[in-house]
Amino acid sequence: MKKNVNKIISTVKVRCALFTNSKEIFYLTRAEFDGFWILHVNDKTYAICSKMIENQAREFFFDKGVDVYIGVPFHKAVLEILKKNNAKKLFVDPKYMTALDFIFVSAKLSQNGIEVEKKIGMLDSARMIKEDNEIENLKKSCKIVSAICDTVRKELKPGLTELDVHYKVLELFSKNHVTESFAPIIAFGKNSANPHHRSSDKKLIQNDIVMMDIGCVYNGYCSDLTRTYFLDKIDDNRKQIWNVVKRSQEAVLKGIKAGLPIAWADKTARSVIESAGYKDKFIHTTGHGVGIEIHEMPSLSSDAEGVFLVGMTVTVEPGIYIEQEFGIRIEDTILIKEDGCEVLTSATY
């Protein structure tokens, strides 16, 4: 863990940094409990916690090169440690810090002559590139959610409500010893025109459309998957639009690889949908990074900066939404490779 922290600190080129967000702390430490902050000062790393989790912290950080520091409130403990180490400047990332924590830390330190400097996205670059153990966890998460999606699809029938399906997904997550990475999005009929619909008591009817967007967390790593199904008969218009969305996704999956501009993905997916006459019906970006959070960098938007790199895990999820009628979205989680990509989700289309 000490090596991991030092790697991050050297990458962002800072001497003193504070991490307060539970997700970022998990990334740094892999601790499966929270309630503590990580403070790196010069060449020392501290886990700041209360007496309540002292025993957990000392046991977990034993032989990891991290000093457990008991101090409440935490911002006061930060000051004590910085003064002890004669530090004059502290870097924080307000993107992942609560407003209250930022205000308290900034006020406490500035009152004592210590400068607080903001550095947005200190861990973003590191988190975008997944290491082998992270990839294995992501693959397992995607395998689990894909199997659950296929199971639920087979059980779809008229009379079920969106909430019935919603809780069936959660039940299967529980049976597989995973949690949800976000609240399942189950949308029938015209509700599927809302990309982030909240599951309701709407009942499924014959020949209806079902959009299911689900993801789980395995060993701290998220998966993300969307399928749009039709219950029995499908009319030509909806089938044609489904085909457009699938062609849009396939165009990205076929060409994406390391070295391509990130903006390429959105432009490629959008061009297929626009050429089919649905330019204004694709109302979100083509995808996003996935890791310890369901939405991470990079964002697959048309104005995204940078290029795809080996080891990035992202979603590809084009969609077409016809207001008050229906929506179709198809989404997979993929791993960027040197000469292409590996599709990690495998649920039946």
Coordinates of C-alpha atoms in Angstrom, one line a residue:
M1 CA 0.0 0.0 0.0
K2 CA 2.9 2.4 0.8
K3 CA 4.3 1.8 -2.7
N4 CA 0.9 2.6 -4.2
V5 CA 0.6 5.8 -2.2
N6 CA 4.1 6.8 -3.2
K7 CA 3.4 6.1 -6.8
I8 CA 0.4 8.4 -6.8
I9 CA 2.2 11.1 -4.9
S10 CA 5.1 11.1 -7.3
T11 CA 2.8 11.1 -10.3
V12 CA 0.9 14.2 -9.2
K13 CA 4.2 15.8 -8.1
V14 CA 3.1 16.9 -4.6
R15 CA 4.8 16.5 -1.2
C16 CA 1.7 16.7 1.0
A17 CA -1.8 15.5 0.0
L18 CA -5.0 14.7 1.8
F19 CA -7.6 12.2 0.7
T20 CA -11.0 12.2 2.4
N21 CA -13.3 10.5 -0.1
S22 CA -14.1 6.8 0.8
K23 CA -13.8 5.7 -2.9
E24 CA -10.4 7.2 -3.3
I25 CA -9.3 5.9 0.0
F26 CA -10.4 2.4 -1.0
Y27 CA -8.4 2.8 -4.2
L28 CA -5.3 3.8 -2.3
T29 CA -5.6 1.3 0.6
R30 CA -8.1 -1.4 -0.5
A31 CA -9.5 -1.2 3.0
E32 CA -13.1 -2.5 3.0
F33 CA -14.1 -0.3 5.9
D34 CA -14.3 3.5 6.0
G35 CA -14.3 6.3 8.6
F36 CA -10.7 7.4 8.2
W37 CA -8.7 9.9 6.1
I38 CA -5.3 9.3 4.4
L39 CA -2.7 12.1 4.8
H40 CA 0.6 11.9 3.0
V41 CA 3.3 14.3 4.4
N42 CA 6.7 14.3 2.8
D43 CA 7.6 10.6 3.0
K44 CA 5.2 9.5 5.7
T45 CA 1.6 8.3 5.3
Y46 CA -1.0 8.6 8.0
A47 CA -4.4 7.0 8.5
I48 CA -6.4 9.5 10.6
C49 CA -9.3 7.9 12.5
S50 CA -11.3 8.0 15.7
K51 CA -11.1 5.6 18.6
M52 CA -14.1 3.8 17.2
I53 CA -12.2 2.1 14.4
E54 CA -8.7 2.3 16.0
N55 CA -8.4 -1.5 16.4
Q56 CA -9.5 -2.1 12.8
A57 CA -7.1 0.4 11.5
R58 CA -4.1 -0.8 13.4
E59 CA -4.8 -4.4 12.4
F60 CA -5.3 -3.5 8.8
F61 CA -2.3 -1.1 8.4
F62 CA 0.1 -3.3 10.4
D63 CA 3.3 -3.7 8.4
K64 CA 1.9 -1.5 5.6
G65 CA 4.1 1.5 6.3
V66 CA 1.2 3.6 7.5
D67 CA 1.0 5.3 10.8
V68 CA -2.4 5.2 12.5
Y69 CA -3.2 8.6 14.1
I70 CA -6.1 9.0 16.5
G71 CA -7.6 12.4 16.3
V72 CA -11.1 14.0 16.3
P73 CA -12.1 16.2 14.6
F74 CA -10.1 15.1 11.6
H75 CA -9.3 18.5 10.4
K76 CA -7.6 19.3 13.7
A77 CA -5.6 16.1 13.4
V78 CA -4.5 17.1 9.9
L79 CA -3.1 20.4 11.4
E80 CA -1.3 18.6 14.2
I81 CA 0.4 16.2 11.8
L82 CA 1.4 19.0 9.3
K83 CA 2.9 21.1 12.1
K84 CA 4.7 18.1 13.5
N85 CA 6.3 17.6 10.0
N86 CA 6.9 21.3 9.4
A87 CA 4.7 21.3 6.3
K88 CA 3.8 24.6 4.8
K89 CA 1.5 23.5 2.0
L90 CA -1.2 20.8 1.6
F91 CA -2.9 19.7 -1.7
V92 CA -6.5 18.6 -1.7
D93 CA -8.9 17.6 -4.4
P94 CA -12.2 19.5 -3.9
K95 CA -13.8 17.3 -6.6
Y96 CA -13.9 14.4 -4.2
M97 CA -14.1 16.4 -0.9
T98 CA -17.3 17.4 0.8
A99 CA -17.9 21.2 0.9
L100 CA -17.9 21.0 4.7
D101 CA -14.6 19.1 4.9
F102 CA -13.0 21.5 2.5
I103 CA -14.2 24.6 4.4
F104 CA -13.1 23.2 7.8
V105 CA -9.7 22.0 6.6
S106 CA -9.0 25.2 4.6
A107 CA -10.0 27.5 7.6
K108 CA -8.1 25.5 10.2
L109 CA -4.9 25.4 8.1
S110 CA -4.9 29.0 6.9
Q111 CA -5.4 30.2 10.4
N112 CA -2.1 28.5 11.2
G113 CA -0.1 29.7 8.2
I114 CA -0.4 26.5 6.1
E115 CA -1.4 27.0 2.5
V116 CA -4.2 24.8 1.1
E117 CA -3.9 24.3 -2.7
K118 CA -6.5 22.7 -4.9
K119 CA -5.5 20.1 -7.4
I120 CA -8.5 18.7 -9.3
G121 CA -8.4 15.0 -10.2
M122 CA -5.3 14.0 -8.3
L123 CA -6.1 10.3 -8.7
D124 CA -8.1 10.4 -12.0
S125 CA -5.2 9.6 -14.3
A126 CA -4.0 6.7 -12.2
R127 CA -7.5 5.3 -11.8
M128 CA -8.2 5.4 -15.6
I129 CA -5.5 2.7 -16.2
K130 CA -6.5 -0.6 -14.5
E131 CA -3.9 -3.0 -13.2
D132 CA -4.2 -6.8 -13.7
N133 CA -6.0 -7.4 -10.3
E134 CA -8.4 -4.6 -11.0
I135 CA -9.2 -6.0 -14.5
E136 CA -9.9 -9.4 -13.0
N137 CA -12.3 -7.9 -10.5
L138 CA -14.0 -6.0 -13.3
K139 CA -14.3 -9.1 -15.4
K140 CA -15.9 -11.0 -12.6
S141 CA -18.3 -8.2 -11.9
C142 CA -19.3 -8.1 -15.6
K143 CA -19.7 -11.9 -15.7
I144 CA -22.0 -11.8 -12.8
V145 CA -24.2 -9.0 -14.0
S146 CA -24.4 -10.6 -17.5
A147 CA -25.7 -13.9 -16.1
I148 CA -28.2 -12.1 -13.9
C149 CA -29.5 -10.1 -16.9
D150 CA -30.0 -13.3 -18.9
T151 CA -31.8 -14.9 -16.0
V152 CA -34.2 -12.0 -15.6
R153 CA -34.9 -11.8 -19.3
K154 CA -36.1 -15.4 -19.3
E155 CA -38.6 -14.5 -16.5
L156 CA -40.2 -11.5 -18.1
K157 CA -43.9 -11.9 -18.7
P158 CA -47.1 -9.8 -18.8
G159 CA -48.3 -8.6 -15.4
L160 CA -44.9 -8.1 -13.8
T161 CA -44.2 -4.5 -12.7
E162 CA -41.0 -2.6 -13.1
L163 CA -40.5 -2.9 -9.4
D164 CA -41.0 -6.6 -9.5
V165 CA -38.1 -6.9 -12.0
H166 CA -36.1 -4.2 -10.0
Y167 CA -36.2 -6.3 -6.8
K168 CA -35.6 -9.5 -8.7
V169 CA -32.3 -8.0 -9.9
L170 CA -31.5 -7.0 -6.3
E171 CA -32.4 -10.5 -5.1
L172 CA -30.0 -12.1 -7.6
F173 CA -27.3 -9.7 -6.6
S174 CA -27.7 -10.8 -3.0
K175 CA -27.6 -14.4 -4.0
N176 CA -24.3 -13.8 -5.8
H177 CA -22.9 -11.9 -2.8
V178 CA -22.6 -8.6 -4.7
T179 CA -24.2 -5.2 -4.3
E180 CA -25.7 -2.9 -6.9
S181 CA -23.4 -0.2 -8.4
F182 CA -26.4 2.0 -8.9
A183 CA -30.2 1.6 -8.5
P184 CA -31.4 -0.7 -11.3
I185 CA -33.1 1.1 -14.1
I186 CA -36.1 -1.0 -15.2
A187 CA -38.3 0.8 -17.8
F188 CA -41.4 -0.6 -19.7
G189 CA -43.1 1.0 -22.7
K190 CA -42.9 4.8 -22.8
N191 CA -40.9 4.9 -19.6
S192 CA -37.9 3.6 -21.6
A193 CA -37.8 7.1 -23.3
N194 CA -36.3 8.4 -20.0
P195 CA -32.6 7.3 -19.8
H196 CA -32.5 7.4 -16.0
H197 CA -36.1 6.3 -15.3
R198 CA -36.9 5.3 -11.7
S199 CA -38.6 1.9 -11.5
S200 CA -42.3 2.2 -10.9
D201 CA -45.5 0.0 -10.5
K202 CA -46.1 0.1 -14.3
K203 CA -47.1 -3.4 -15.5
L204 CA -45.5 -5.2 -18.5
I205 CA -48.0 -5.9 -21.3
Q206 CA -47.8 -8.1 -24.3
N207 CA -45.5 -6.9 -27.1
D208 CA -44.1 -4.2 -24.8
I209 CA -40.5 -2.9 -24.7
V210 CA -38.2 -3.5 -21.7
M211 CA -35.1 -1.5 -21.0
M212 CA -32.9 -2.9 -18.2
D213 CA -29.8 -1.0 -17.1
I214 CA -28.1 -2.8 -14.2
G215 CA -24.6 -3.1 -12.6
C216 CA -23.1 -4.8 -9.6
V217 CA -20.0 -4.3 -7.4
Y218 CA -17.6 -7.2 -7.0
N219 CA -14.6 -6.7 -4.7
G220 CA -15.1 -3.0 -5.0
Y221 CA -15.3 -2.9 -8.8
C222 CA -18.4 -1.9 -10.8
S223 CA -20.0 -3.3 -13.9
D224 CA -22.5 -1.6 -16.2
L225 CA -24.8 -3.2 -18.7
T226 CA -28.0 -2.2 -20.6
R227 CA -30.2 -4.3 -22.8
T228 CA -33.5 -3.4 -24.5
Y229 CA -35.8 -6.3 -25.1
F230 CA -39.2 -6.8 -26.7
L231 CA -41.8 -9.0 -25.2
D232 CA -42.9 -11.2 -28.1
K233 CA -44.0 -9.3 -31.3
I234 CA -42.0 -6.3 -32.3
D235 CA -43.2 -3.7 -34.9
D236 CA -41.0 -2.7 -37.8
N237 CA -40.4 0.9 -36.5
R238 CA -39.0 -0.2 -33.2
K239 CA -37.0 -3.0 -34.7
Q240 CA -35.5 -0.6 -37.2
I241 CA -34.5 1.8 -34.4
W242 CA -33.0 -1.0 -32.3
N243 CA -30.9 -2.0 -35.4
V244 CA -29.7 1.6 -35.7
V245 CA -28.6 1.7 -32.1
K246 CA -26.8 -1.7 -32.4
R247 CA -25.0 -0.6 -35.6
S248 CA -23.9 2.5 -33.7
Q249 CA -22.5 0.5 -30.9
E250 CA -20.8 -2.0 -33.2
A251 CA -19.1 0.8 -35.2
V252 CA -17.4 1.8 -32.0
L253 CA -16.6 -1.7 -30.7
K254 CA -15.1 -2.6 -34.1
G255 CA -12.8 0.3 -34.3
I256 CA -11.9 1.4 -30.8
K257 CA -8.3 0.8 -29.7
A258 CA -5.5 2.4 -27.8
G259 CA -4.2 5.6 -29.4
L260 CA -7.4 6.8 -30.8
P261 CA -8.8 10.1 -29.6
I262 CA -11.4 9.6 -26.9
A263 CA -13.7 11.9 -28.8
W264 CA -13.6 9.5 -31.7
A265 CA -16.0 7.1 -29.9
D266 CA -18.8 9.6 -29.4
K267 CA -18.4 11.0 -33.0
T268 CA -18.4 7.5 -34.5
A269 CA -21.5 6.4 -32.5
R270 CA -23.3 9.7 -33.2
S271 CA -22.6 9.6 -36.9
V272 CA -24.4 6.3 -37.4
I273 CA -27.5 7.6 -35.5
E274 CA -27.5 11.0 -37.2
S275 CA -27.3 9.4 -40.7
A276 CA -30.4 7.4 -39.8
G277 CA -32.3 10.6 -39.1
Y278 CA -32.2 10.5 -35.3
K279 CA -29.7 13.3 -34.5
D280 CA -31.7 14.9 -31.8
K281 CA -32.8 11.6 -30.2
F282 CA -29.3 10.7 -28.9
I283 CA -29.3 12.8 -25.8
H284 CA -26.3 11.7 -23.8
T285 CA -22.6 10.8 -24.3
T286 CA -21.6 7.5 -25.7
G287 CA -20.1 6.2 -22.5
H288 CA -17.8 6.7 -19.4
G289 CA -15.1 5.1 -17.5
V290 CA -15.9 2.3 -15.0
G291 CA -13.9 1.2 -12.0
I292 CA -14.4 1.6 -8.3
E293 CA -17.1 4.1 -9.2
I294 CA -19.8 3.6 -11.8
H295 CA -18.9 6.9 -13.5
E296 CA -15.2 7.6 -13.8
M297 CA -12.9 9.3 -16.2
P298 CA -12.8 9.4 -19.1
S299 CA -16.1 10.7 -20.4
L300 CA -16.8 9.5 -24.0
S301 CA -18.0 12.8 -25.3
S302 CA -17.4 14.6 -28.6
D303 CA -15.3 17.2 -26.9
A304 CA -13.3 14.8 -24.7
E305 CA -9.5 15.4 -24.6
G306 CA -6.8 12.8 -24.7
V307 CA -6.5 9.3 -26.3
F308 CA -7.6 5.9 -25.3
L309 CA -4.9 4.0 -23.4
V310 CA -4.3 0.3 -22.8
G311 CA -6.0 -0.7 -19.6
M312 CA -8.9 1.7 -19.7
T313 CA -12.3 0.3 -18.9
V314 CA -15.2 2.2 -20.4
T315 CA -18.9 1.7 -21.4
V316 CA -20.2 2.1 -24.9
E317 CA -23.9 2.9 -24.7
P318 CA -25.6 4.7 -27.6
G319 CA -29.3 5.3 -27.4
I320 CA -32.3 6.7 -29.2
Y321 CA -35.2 8.1 -27.3
I322 CA -38.6 9.0 -28.8
E323 CA -40.5 11.2 -26.3
Q324 CA -43.7 9.7 -24.8
E325 CA -43.2 6.5 -26.9
F326 CA -40.1 4.5 -26.2
G327 CA -36.3 4.4 -25.9
I328 CA -33.6 2.0 -26.9
R329 CA -30.2 1.8 -25.4
I330 CA -27.6 -0.9 -25.7
E331 CA -24.6 -0.8 -23.3
D332 CA -21.5 -2.9 -22.7
T333 CA -18.5 -2.5 -20.5
I334 CA -15.2 -3.0 -22.4
L335 CA -11.4 -3.1 -21.8
I336 CA -9.2 -1.0 -24.2
K337 CA -6.4 -3.0 -25.7
E338 CA -3.5 -2.2 -28.0
D339 CA -5.2 -3.4 -31.1
G340 CA -8.9 -3.3 -30.2
C341 CA -11.1 -4.0 -27.2
E342 CA -12.4 -6.9 -25.1
V343 CA -16.1 -6.8 -24.4
L344 CA -16.4 -7.7 -20.7
T345 CA -20.3 -8.0 -20.5
S346 CA -21.9 -10.8 -22.4
A347 CA -25.7 -10.8 -21.8
T348 CA -27.8 -11.9 -24.8
Y349 CA -28.9 -9.0 -27.0

